[in-house]
PDB file of C-alpha atoms in Angstrom:
ATOM      1  CA  MET O   7     -91.161-100.457   1.660  1.00 44.00           C
ATOM      2  CA  THR O   8     -89.094 -98.994  -1.089  1.00 52.00           C
ATOM      3  CA  GLN O   9     -85.836-100.598  -2.177  1.00 60.00           C
ATOM      4  CA  ALA O  10     -82.715 -98.452  -2.039  1.00 82.00           C
ATOM      5  CA  ARG O  11     -81.421 -97.694  -5.480  1.00 89.00           C
ATOM      6  CA  LYS O  12     -77.809 -98.138  -6.561  1.00 93.00           C
ATOM      7  CA  PRO O  13     -75.903 -94.855  -6.388  1.00 94.00           C
ATOM      8  CA  TYR O  14     -74.923 -92.871  -9.417  1.00 96.00           C
ATOM      9  CA  PRO O  15     -71.488 -91.139  -9.715  1.00 96.00           C
ATOM     10  CA  SER O  16     -73.400 -87.827  -9.727  1.00 96.00           C
ATOM     11  CA  ASP O  17     -75.006 -88.489  -6.298  1.00 96.00           C
ATOM     12  CA  VAL O  18     -74.186 -86.061  -3.492  1.00 96.00           C
ATOM     13  CA  SER O  19     -71.849 -87.409  -0.803  1.00 96.00           C
ATOM     14  CA  ASP O  20     -72.787 -87.258   2.835  1.00 95.00           C
ATOM     15  CA  GLU O  21     -70.168 -84.468   3.385  1.00 96.00           C
ATOM     16  CA  GLU O  22     -71.394 -82.440   0.427  1.00 95.00           C
ATOM     17  CA  TRP O  23     -74.982 -82.902   1.513  1.00 94.00           C
ATOM     18  CA  SER O  24     -74.263 -81.635   5.045  1.00 94.00           C
ATOM     19  CA  LEU O  25     -72.782 -78.387   3.487  1.00 93.00           C
ATOM     20  CA  VAL O  26     -75.589 -77.713   0.924  1.00 91.00           C
ATOM     21  CA  VAL O  27     -78.771 -78.838   2.657  1.00 90.00           C
ATOM     22  CA  PRO O  28     -79.135 -75.642   4.736  1.00 87.00           C
ATOM     23  CA  TYR O  29     -79.326 -73.663   1.482  1.00 83.00           C
ATOM     24  CA  LEU O  30     -81.820 -75.989  -0.144  1.00 84.00           C
ATOM     25  CA  VAL O  31     -84.588 -76.328   2.509  1.00 81.00           C
ATOM     26  CA  LEU O  32     -87.424 -74.061   1.461  1.00 72.00           C
ATOM     27  CA  MET O  33     -90.057 -75.799   3.536  1.00 64.00           C
ATOM     28  CA  ARG O  34     -90.158 -78.220   6.478  1.00 63.00           C
ATOM     29  CA  GLU O  35     -89.092 -81.753   5.684  1.00 61.00           C
ATOM     30  CA  ASP O  36     -92.587 -82.999   6.938  1.00 60.00           C
ATOM     31  CA  ALA O  37     -94.547 -80.483   4.893  1.00 58.00           C
ATOM     32  CA  GLU O  38     -97.642 -82.141   3.420  1.00 56.00           C
ATOM     33  CA  GLN O  39     -96.764 -81.245  -0.182  1.00 57.00           C
ATOM     34  CA  ARG O  40     -93.308 -82.848   0.078  1.00 69.00           C
ATOM     35  CA  ARG O  41     -93.676 -86.206  -1.640  1.00 81.00           C
ATOM     36  CA  HIS O  42     -90.078 -86.940  -2.459  1.00 87.00           C
ATOM     37  CA  ASP O  43     -86.881 -86.925  -0.416  1.00 87.00           C
ATOM     38  CA  LEU O  44     -85.079 -83.609  -0.821  1.00 89.00           C
ATOM     39  CA  ARG O  45     -81.702 -85.317  -1.260  1.00 93.00           C
ATOM     40  CA  GLU O  46     -83.098 -87.502  -3.999  1.00 94.00           C
ATOM     41  CA  LEU O  47     -84.519 -84.416  -5.805  1.00 93.00           C
ATOM     42  CA  PHE O  48     -81.031 -82.811  -5.465  1.00 94.00           C
ATOM     43  CA  ASN O  49     -79.450 -86.034  -6.819  1.00 96.00           C
ATOM     44  CA  GLY O  50     -81.861 -85.876  -9.771  1.00 96.00           C
ATOM     45  CA  LEU O  51     -80.750 -82.262 -10.553  1.00 96.00           C
ATOM     46  CA  ARG O  52     -77.129 -83.296 -10.278  1.00 97.00           C
ATOM     47  CA  TYR O  53     -77.748 -86.181 -12.719  1.00 97.00           C
ATOM     48  CA  VAL O  54     -79.334 -83.913 -15.294  1.00 97.00           C
ATOM     49  CA  ILE O  55     -76.408 -81.422 -15.019  1.00 96.00           C
ATOM     50  CA  ARG O  56     -73.685 -84.072 -15.002  1.00 96.00           C
ATOM     51  CA  TYR O  57     -74.877 -86.069 -17.964  1.00 96.00           C
ATOM     52  CA  GLY O  58     -76.475 -83.224 -19.928  1.00 96.00           C
ATOM     53  CA  ILE O  59     -79.717 -85.113 -20.537  1.00 96.00           C
ATOM     54  CA  ALA O  60     -83.240 -83.875 -21.157  1.00 96.00           C
ATOM     55  CA  TRP O  61     -85.452 -83.711 -18.012  1.00 95.00           C
ATOM     56  CA  ARG O  62     -87.741 -86.385 -19.453  1.00 96.00           C
ATOM     57  CA  ALA O  63     -84.776 -88.770 -19.941  1.00 96.00           C
ATOM     58  CA  MET O  64     -84.021 -89.093 -16.229  1.00 95.00           C
ATOM     59  CA  PRO O  65     -83.715 -92.639 -14.944  1.00 95.00           C
ATOM     60  CA  ASN O  66     -86.885 -94.182 -13.446  1.00 93.00           C
ATOM     61  CA  ASP O  67     -85.274 -94.920 -10.103  1.00 94.00           C
ATOM     62  CA  LEU O  68     -84.847 -91.210  -9.288  1.00 95.00           C
ATOM     63  CA  PRO O  69     -87.900 -89.017  -8.454  1.00 94.00           C
ATOM     64  CA  PRO O  70     -90.080 -88.201 -11.503  1.00 95.00           C
ATOM     65  CA  TRP O  71     -88.481 -85.646 -13.834  1.00 96.00           C
ATOM     66  CA  SER O  72     -91.346 -83.185 -13.276  1.00 94.00           C
ATOM     67  CA  ALA O  73     -90.776 -83.183  -9.456  1.00 93.00           C
ATOM     68  CA  VAL O  74     -87.002 -82.638  -9.948  1.00 94.00           C
ATOM     69  CA  TYR O  75     -87.689 -79.843 -12.466  1.00 95.00           C
ATOM     70  CA  GLN O  76     -90.286 -78.111 -10.202  1.00 91.00           C
ATOM     71  CA  GLN O  77     -87.958 -78.254  -7.120  1.00 90.00           C
ATOM     72  CA  SER O  78     -85.022 -77.050  -9.239  1.00 92.00           C
ATOM     73  CA  ARG O  79     -87.152 -73.975 -10.296  1.00 92.00           C
ATOM     74  CA  ARG O  80     -88.024 -73.326  -6.685  1.00 88.00           C
ATOM     75  CA  TRP O  81     -84.357 -73.368  -5.712  1.00 88.00           C
ATOM     76  CA  MET O  82     -83.464 -70.989  -8.574  1.00 88.00           C
ATOM     77  CA  ASP O  83     -86.361 -68.689  -7.858  1.00 88.00           C
ATOM     78  CA  ALA O  84     -85.345 -68.524  -4.194  1.00 83.00           C
ATOM     79  CA  GLY O  85     -81.805 -67.613  -5.200  1.00 79.00           C
TER      80      GLY O  85
END
């Protein structure tokens, strides 16, 4: 069982999440290739943008930088 992490100021609120999630879902939540929670990937992207850090400098309690980067590219490619 994974322990919940402490939230960052850049984390998406429940209200924001309910507004943006329909635009972010590119595959089913239970798709075999989905290894990380979509909301946590989005939080990782928001962290990078908010603090202007390099992808590889992301905190270890968010999904791996490579997963956040790859999902971010998918979102951008999908428009």
